[in-house]
PDB file of C-alpha atoms and ligand atoms in Angstrom:
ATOM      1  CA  UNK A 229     -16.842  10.847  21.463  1.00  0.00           C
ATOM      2  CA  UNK A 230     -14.803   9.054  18.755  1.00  0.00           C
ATOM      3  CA  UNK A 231     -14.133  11.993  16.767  1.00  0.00           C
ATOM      4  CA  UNK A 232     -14.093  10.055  13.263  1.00  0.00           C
ATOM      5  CA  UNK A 233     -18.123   9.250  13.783  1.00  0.00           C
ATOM      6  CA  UNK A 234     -19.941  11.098  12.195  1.00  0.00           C
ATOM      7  CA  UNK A 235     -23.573   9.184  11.671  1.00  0.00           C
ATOM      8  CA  UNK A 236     -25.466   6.740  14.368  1.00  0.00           C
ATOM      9  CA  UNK A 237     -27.895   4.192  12.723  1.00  0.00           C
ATOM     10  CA  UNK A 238     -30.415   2.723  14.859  1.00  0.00           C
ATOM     11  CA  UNK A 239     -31.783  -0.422  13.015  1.00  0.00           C
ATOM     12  CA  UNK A 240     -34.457  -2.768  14.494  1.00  0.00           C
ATOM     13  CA  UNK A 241     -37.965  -3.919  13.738  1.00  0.00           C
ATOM     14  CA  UNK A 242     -40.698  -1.603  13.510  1.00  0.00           C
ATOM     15  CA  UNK A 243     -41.514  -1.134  17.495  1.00  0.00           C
ATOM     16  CA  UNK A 244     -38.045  -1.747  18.869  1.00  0.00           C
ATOM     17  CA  UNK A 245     -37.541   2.320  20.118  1.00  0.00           C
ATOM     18  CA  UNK A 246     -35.597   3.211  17.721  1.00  0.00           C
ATOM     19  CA  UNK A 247     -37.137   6.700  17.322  1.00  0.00           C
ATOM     20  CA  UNK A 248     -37.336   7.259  21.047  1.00  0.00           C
ATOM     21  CA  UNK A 249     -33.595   6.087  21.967  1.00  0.00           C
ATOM     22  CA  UNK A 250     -32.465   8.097  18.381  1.00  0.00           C
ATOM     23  CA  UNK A 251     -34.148  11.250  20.002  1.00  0.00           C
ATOM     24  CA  UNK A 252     -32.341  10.909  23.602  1.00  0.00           C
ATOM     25  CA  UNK A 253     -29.091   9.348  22.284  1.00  0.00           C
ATOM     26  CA  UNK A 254     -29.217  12.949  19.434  1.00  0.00           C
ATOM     27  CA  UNK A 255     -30.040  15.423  22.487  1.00  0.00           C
ATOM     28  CA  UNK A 256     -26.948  13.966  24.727  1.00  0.00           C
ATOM     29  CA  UNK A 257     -24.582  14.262  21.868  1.00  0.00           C
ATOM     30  CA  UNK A 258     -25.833  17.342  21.005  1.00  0.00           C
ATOM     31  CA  UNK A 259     -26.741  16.055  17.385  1.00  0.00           C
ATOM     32  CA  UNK A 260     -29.338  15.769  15.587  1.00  0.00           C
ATOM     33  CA  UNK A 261     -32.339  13.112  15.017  1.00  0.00           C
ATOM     34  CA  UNK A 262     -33.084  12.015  11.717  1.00  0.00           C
ATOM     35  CA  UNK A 263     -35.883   9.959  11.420  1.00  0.00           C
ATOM     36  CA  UNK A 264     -36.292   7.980   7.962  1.00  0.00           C
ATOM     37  CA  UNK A 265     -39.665   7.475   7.281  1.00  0.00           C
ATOM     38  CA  UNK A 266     -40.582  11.123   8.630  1.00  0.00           C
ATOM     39  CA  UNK A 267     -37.573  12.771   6.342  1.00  0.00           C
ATOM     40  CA  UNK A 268     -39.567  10.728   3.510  1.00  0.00           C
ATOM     41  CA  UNK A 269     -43.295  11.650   3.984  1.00  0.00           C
ATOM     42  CA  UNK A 270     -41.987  15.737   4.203  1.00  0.00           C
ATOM     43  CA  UNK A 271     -40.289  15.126   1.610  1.00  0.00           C
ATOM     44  CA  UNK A 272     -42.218  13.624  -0.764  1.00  0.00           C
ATOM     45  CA  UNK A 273     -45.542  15.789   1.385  1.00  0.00           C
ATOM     46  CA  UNK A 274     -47.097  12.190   1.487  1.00  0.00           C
ATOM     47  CA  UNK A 275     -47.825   9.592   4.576  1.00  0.00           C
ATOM     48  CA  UNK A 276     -45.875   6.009   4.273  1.00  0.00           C
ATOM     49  CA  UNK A 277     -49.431   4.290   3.862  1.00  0.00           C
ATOM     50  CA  UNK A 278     -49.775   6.009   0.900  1.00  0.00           C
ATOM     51  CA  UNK A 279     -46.755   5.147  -0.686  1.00  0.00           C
ATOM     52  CA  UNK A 280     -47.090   1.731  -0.261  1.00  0.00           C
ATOM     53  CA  UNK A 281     -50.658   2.381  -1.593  1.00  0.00           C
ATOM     54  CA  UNK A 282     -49.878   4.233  -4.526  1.00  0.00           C
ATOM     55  CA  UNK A 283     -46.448   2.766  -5.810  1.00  0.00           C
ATOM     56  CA  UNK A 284     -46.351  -0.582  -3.817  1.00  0.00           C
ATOM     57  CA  UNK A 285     -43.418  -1.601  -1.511  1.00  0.00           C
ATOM     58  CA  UNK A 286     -41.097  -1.462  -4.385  1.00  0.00           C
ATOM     59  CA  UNK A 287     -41.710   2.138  -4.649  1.00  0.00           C
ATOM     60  CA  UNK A 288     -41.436   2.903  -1.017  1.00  0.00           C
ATOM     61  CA  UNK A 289     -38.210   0.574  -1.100  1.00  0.00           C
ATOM     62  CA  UNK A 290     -36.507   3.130  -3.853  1.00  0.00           C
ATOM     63  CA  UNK A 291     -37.555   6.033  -2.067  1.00  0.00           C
ATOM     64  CA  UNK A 292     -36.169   4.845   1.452  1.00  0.00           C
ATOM     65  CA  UNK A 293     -33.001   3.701  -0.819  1.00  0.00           C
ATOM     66  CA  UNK A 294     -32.799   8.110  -2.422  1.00  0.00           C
ATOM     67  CA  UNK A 295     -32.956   8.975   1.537  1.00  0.00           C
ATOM     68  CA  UNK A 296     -30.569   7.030   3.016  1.00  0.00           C
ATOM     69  CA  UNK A 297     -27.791   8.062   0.350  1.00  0.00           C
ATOM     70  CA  UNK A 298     -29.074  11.682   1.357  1.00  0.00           C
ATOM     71  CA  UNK A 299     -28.927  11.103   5.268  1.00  0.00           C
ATOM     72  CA  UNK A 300     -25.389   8.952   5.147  1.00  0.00           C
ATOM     73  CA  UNK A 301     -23.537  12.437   3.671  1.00  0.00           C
ATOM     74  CA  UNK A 302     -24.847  14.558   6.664  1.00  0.00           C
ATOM     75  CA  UNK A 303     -22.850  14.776   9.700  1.00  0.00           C
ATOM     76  CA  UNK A 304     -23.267  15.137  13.343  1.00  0.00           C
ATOM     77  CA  UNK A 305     -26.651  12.967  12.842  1.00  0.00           C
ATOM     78  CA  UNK A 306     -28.457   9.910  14.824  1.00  0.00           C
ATOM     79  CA  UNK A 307     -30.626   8.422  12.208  1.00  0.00           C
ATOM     80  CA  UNK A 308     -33.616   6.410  12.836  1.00  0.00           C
ATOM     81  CA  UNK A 309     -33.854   4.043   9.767  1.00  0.00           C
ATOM     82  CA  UNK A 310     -37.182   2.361   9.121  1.00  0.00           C
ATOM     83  CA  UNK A 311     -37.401  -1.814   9.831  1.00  0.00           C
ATOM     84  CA  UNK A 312     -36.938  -2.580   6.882  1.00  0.00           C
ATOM     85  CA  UNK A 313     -34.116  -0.516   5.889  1.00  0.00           C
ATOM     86  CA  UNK A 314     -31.233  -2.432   6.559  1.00  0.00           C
ATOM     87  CA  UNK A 315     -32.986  -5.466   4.601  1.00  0.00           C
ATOM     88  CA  UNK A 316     -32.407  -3.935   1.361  1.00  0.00           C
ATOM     89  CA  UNK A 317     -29.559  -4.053  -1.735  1.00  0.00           C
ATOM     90  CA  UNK A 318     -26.367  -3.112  -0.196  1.00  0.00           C
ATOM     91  CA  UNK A 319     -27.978  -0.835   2.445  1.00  0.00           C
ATOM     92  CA  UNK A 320     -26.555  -2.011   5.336  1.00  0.00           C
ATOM     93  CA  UNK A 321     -23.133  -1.765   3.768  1.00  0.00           C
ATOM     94  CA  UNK A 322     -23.675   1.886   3.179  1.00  0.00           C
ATOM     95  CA  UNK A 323     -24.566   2.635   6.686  1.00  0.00           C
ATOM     96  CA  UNK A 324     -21.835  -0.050   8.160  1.00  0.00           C
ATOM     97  CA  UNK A 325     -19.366   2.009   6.565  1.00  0.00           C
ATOM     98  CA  UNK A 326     -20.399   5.798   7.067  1.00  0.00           C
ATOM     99  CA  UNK A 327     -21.206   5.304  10.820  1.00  0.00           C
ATOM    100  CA  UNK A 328     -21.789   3.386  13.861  1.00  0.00           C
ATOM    101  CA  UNK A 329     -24.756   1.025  13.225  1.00  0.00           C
ATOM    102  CA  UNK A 330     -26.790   0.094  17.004  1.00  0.00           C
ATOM    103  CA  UNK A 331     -29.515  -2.836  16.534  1.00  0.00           C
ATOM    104  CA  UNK A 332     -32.169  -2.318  18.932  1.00  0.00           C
ATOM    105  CA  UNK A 333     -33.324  -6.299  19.674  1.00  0.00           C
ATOM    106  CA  UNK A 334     -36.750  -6.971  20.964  1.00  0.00           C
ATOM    107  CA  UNK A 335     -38.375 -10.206  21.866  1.00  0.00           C
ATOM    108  CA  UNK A 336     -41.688 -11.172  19.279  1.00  0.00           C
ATOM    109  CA  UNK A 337     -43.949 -11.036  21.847  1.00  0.00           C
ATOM    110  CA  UNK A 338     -43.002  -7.975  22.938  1.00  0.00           C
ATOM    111  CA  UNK A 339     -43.032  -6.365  19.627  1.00  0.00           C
ATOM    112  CA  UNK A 340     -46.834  -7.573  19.137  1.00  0.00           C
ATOM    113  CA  UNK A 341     -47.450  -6.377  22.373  1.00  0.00           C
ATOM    114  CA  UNK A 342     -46.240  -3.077  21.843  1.00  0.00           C
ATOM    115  CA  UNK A 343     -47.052  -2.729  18.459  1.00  0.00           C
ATOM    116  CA  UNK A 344     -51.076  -3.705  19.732  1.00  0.00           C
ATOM    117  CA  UNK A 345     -51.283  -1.239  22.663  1.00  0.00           C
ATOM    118  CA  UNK A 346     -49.958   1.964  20.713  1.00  0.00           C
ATOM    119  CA  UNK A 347     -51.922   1.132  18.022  1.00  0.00           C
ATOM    120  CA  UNK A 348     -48.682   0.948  15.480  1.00  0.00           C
ATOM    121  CA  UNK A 349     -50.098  -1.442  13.279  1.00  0.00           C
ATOM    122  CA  UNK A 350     -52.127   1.673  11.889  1.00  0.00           C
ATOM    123  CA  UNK A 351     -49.302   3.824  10.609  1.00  0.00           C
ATOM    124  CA  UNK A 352     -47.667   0.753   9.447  1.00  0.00           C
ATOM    125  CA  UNK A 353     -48.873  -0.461   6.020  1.00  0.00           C
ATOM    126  CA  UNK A 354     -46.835  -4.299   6.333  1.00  0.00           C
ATOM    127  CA  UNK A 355     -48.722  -4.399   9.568  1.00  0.00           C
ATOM    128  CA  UNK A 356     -51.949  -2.959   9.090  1.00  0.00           C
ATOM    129  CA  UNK A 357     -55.408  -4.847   9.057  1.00  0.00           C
ATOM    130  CA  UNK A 358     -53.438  -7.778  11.104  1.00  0.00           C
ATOM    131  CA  UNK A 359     -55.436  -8.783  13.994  1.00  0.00           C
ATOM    132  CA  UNK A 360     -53.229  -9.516  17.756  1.00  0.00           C
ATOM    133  CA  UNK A 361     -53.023 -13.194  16.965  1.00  0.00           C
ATOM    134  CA  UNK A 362     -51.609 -12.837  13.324  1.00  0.00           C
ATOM    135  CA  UNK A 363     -49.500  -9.920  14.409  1.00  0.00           C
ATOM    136  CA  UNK A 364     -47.638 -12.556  16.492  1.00  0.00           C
ATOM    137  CA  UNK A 365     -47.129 -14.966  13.769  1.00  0.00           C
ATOM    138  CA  UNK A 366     -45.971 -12.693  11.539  1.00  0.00           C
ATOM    139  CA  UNK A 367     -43.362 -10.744  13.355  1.00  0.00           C
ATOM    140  CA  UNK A 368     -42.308 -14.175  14.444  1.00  0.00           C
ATOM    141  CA  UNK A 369     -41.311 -14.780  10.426  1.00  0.00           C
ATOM    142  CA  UNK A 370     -40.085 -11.421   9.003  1.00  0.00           C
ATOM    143  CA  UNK A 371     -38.027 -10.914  12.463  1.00  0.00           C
ATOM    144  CA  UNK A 372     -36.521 -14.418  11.605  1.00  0.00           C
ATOM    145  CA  UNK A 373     -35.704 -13.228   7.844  1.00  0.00           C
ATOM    146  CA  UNK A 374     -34.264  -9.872   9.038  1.00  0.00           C
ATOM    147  CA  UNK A 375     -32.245 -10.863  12.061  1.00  0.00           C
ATOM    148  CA  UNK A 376     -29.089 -11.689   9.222  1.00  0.00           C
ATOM    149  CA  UNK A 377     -29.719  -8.419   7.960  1.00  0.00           C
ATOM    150  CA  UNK A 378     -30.139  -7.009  11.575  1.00  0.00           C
ATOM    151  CA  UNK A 379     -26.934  -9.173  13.331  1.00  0.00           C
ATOM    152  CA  UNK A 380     -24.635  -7.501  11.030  1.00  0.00           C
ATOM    153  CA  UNK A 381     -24.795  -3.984  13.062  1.00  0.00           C
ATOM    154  CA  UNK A 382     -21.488  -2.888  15.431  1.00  0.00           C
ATOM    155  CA  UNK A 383     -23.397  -3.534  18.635  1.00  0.00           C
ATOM    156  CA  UNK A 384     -26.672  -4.898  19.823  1.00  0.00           C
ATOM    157  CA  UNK A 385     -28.862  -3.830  22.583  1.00  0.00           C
ATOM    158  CA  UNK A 386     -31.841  -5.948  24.119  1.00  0.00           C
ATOM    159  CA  UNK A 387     -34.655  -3.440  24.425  1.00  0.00           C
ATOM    160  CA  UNK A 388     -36.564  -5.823  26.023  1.00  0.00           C
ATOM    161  CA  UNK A 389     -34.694  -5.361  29.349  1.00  0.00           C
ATOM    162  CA  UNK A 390     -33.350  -1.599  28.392  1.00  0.00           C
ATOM    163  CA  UNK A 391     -35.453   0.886  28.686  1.00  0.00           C
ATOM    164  CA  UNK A 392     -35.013   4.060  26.922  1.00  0.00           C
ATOM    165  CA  UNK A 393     -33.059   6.144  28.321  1.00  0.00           C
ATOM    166  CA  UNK A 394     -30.878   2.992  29.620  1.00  0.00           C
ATOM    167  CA  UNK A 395     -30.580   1.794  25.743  1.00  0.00           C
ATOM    168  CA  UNK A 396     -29.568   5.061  25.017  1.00  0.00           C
ATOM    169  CA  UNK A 397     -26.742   5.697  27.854  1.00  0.00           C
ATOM    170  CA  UNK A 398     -25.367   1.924  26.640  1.00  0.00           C
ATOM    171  CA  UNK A 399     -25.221   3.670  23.156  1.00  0.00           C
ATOM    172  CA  UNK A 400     -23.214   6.047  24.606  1.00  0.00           C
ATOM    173  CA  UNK A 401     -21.011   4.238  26.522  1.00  0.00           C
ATOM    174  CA  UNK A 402     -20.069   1.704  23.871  1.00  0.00           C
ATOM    175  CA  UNK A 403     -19.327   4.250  21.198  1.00  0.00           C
ATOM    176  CA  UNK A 404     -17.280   6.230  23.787  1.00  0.00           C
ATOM    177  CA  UNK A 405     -14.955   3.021  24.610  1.00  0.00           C
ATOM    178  CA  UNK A 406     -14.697   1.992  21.457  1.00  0.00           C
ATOM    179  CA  UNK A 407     -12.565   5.040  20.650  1.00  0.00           C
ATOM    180  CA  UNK A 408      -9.937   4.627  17.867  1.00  0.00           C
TER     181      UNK A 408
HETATM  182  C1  S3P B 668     -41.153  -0.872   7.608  1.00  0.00           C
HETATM  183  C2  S3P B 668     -40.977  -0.153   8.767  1.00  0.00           C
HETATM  184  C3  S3P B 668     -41.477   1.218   8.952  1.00  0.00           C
HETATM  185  C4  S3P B 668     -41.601   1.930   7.605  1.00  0.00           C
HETATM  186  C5  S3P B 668     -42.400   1.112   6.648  1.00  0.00           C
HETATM  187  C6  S3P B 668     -41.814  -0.285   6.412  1.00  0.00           C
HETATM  188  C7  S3P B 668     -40.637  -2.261   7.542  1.00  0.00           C
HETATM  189  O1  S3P B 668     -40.585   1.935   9.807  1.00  0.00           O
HETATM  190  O2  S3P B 668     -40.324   2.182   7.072  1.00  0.00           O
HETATM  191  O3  S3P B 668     -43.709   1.022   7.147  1.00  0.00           O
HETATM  192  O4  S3P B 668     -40.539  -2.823   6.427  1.00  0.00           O
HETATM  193  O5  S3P B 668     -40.278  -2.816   8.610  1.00  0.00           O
HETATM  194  P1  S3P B 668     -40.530   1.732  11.423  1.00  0.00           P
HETATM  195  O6  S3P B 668     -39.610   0.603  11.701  1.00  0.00           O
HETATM  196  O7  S3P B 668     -39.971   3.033  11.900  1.00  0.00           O
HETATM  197  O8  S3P B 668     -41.902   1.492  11.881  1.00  0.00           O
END
């Protein structure tokens, strides 16, 4: 392992694995998982939906912004950022420079598909009350609006052909070569 990383960032949209291939990619390493939106709700003893409930998606947005300055100081950590993280002010410069930054890439389709069957639009207050059709549609846009954000990680994995624990040994493998 390079020994000048100190911070992983998994960035994708919401359903791309990023908590799953955070969790196995922090347990090979010997690290440990941070997951955004989880960090926030403890934090704050609150659920997501009811941030964007109570102080809108601007409120959420300035919260998510307070974590990520917390998280991009720790060390030794894989970070699972939210989808819409990287989207934000200068956040993807903060974690572009304090780490290795991994998009997770997923197909639309698969996305509504995967969103549909574990129920995710539920938890997910830009998602929730959107029926399979609309889901479709609408990941379709936002993806095409974040991908610029997205595109500008270190490396890119297809998640639609990786599965977990392949996405995560590709992690590996990459940030291992690309030693200094
Ligand atoms: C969001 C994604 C969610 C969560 C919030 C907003 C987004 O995280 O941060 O609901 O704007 O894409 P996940 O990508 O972990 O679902």
């Amino acid at each position: 392992m390079r020994e000048d990383l100190k911070r992983i960032y998994l960035v994708g949209y919401m359903g791309s694995g990023k908590s799953t291939v955070a969790r196995l990619v922090a347990r090979r390493l010997g690290w440990t998982v941070i997951d955004m939106d989880s960090r926030i709700e403890n934090r704050f003893h609150t659920s997501i939906n009811a941030i964007f409930a109570e102080r809108g998606e601007a409120g959420f947005r300035k919260m998510e912004r307070y974590m990520l300055e917390e998280v991009c100081a720790l060390e030794d950590v894989v970070i699972s950022t939210g989808g819409g993280t990287p989207c934000q002010a200068d956040n993807m410069d903060l974690m572009t420079q304090s780490g290795a930054v991994i998009y997770l890439r997923m197909k639309p389709e698969s996305l509504a598909r995967r969103l549909t069957l574990t129920h995710g639009t539920q938890k997910r207050p830009i998602l929730r009350g959107k029926s399979e059709g609309e889901l479709l549609t609408f990941i379709e846009t936002q993806l095409g609006a974040r991908e610029a954000y997205y595109a500008r990680a270190q490396y890119v994995f297809d998640t639609d052909t990786l599965a977990a624990p392949e996405a995560a040994e590709a992690i590996l493998k990459a940030i291992e070569k690309s030693r200094p």
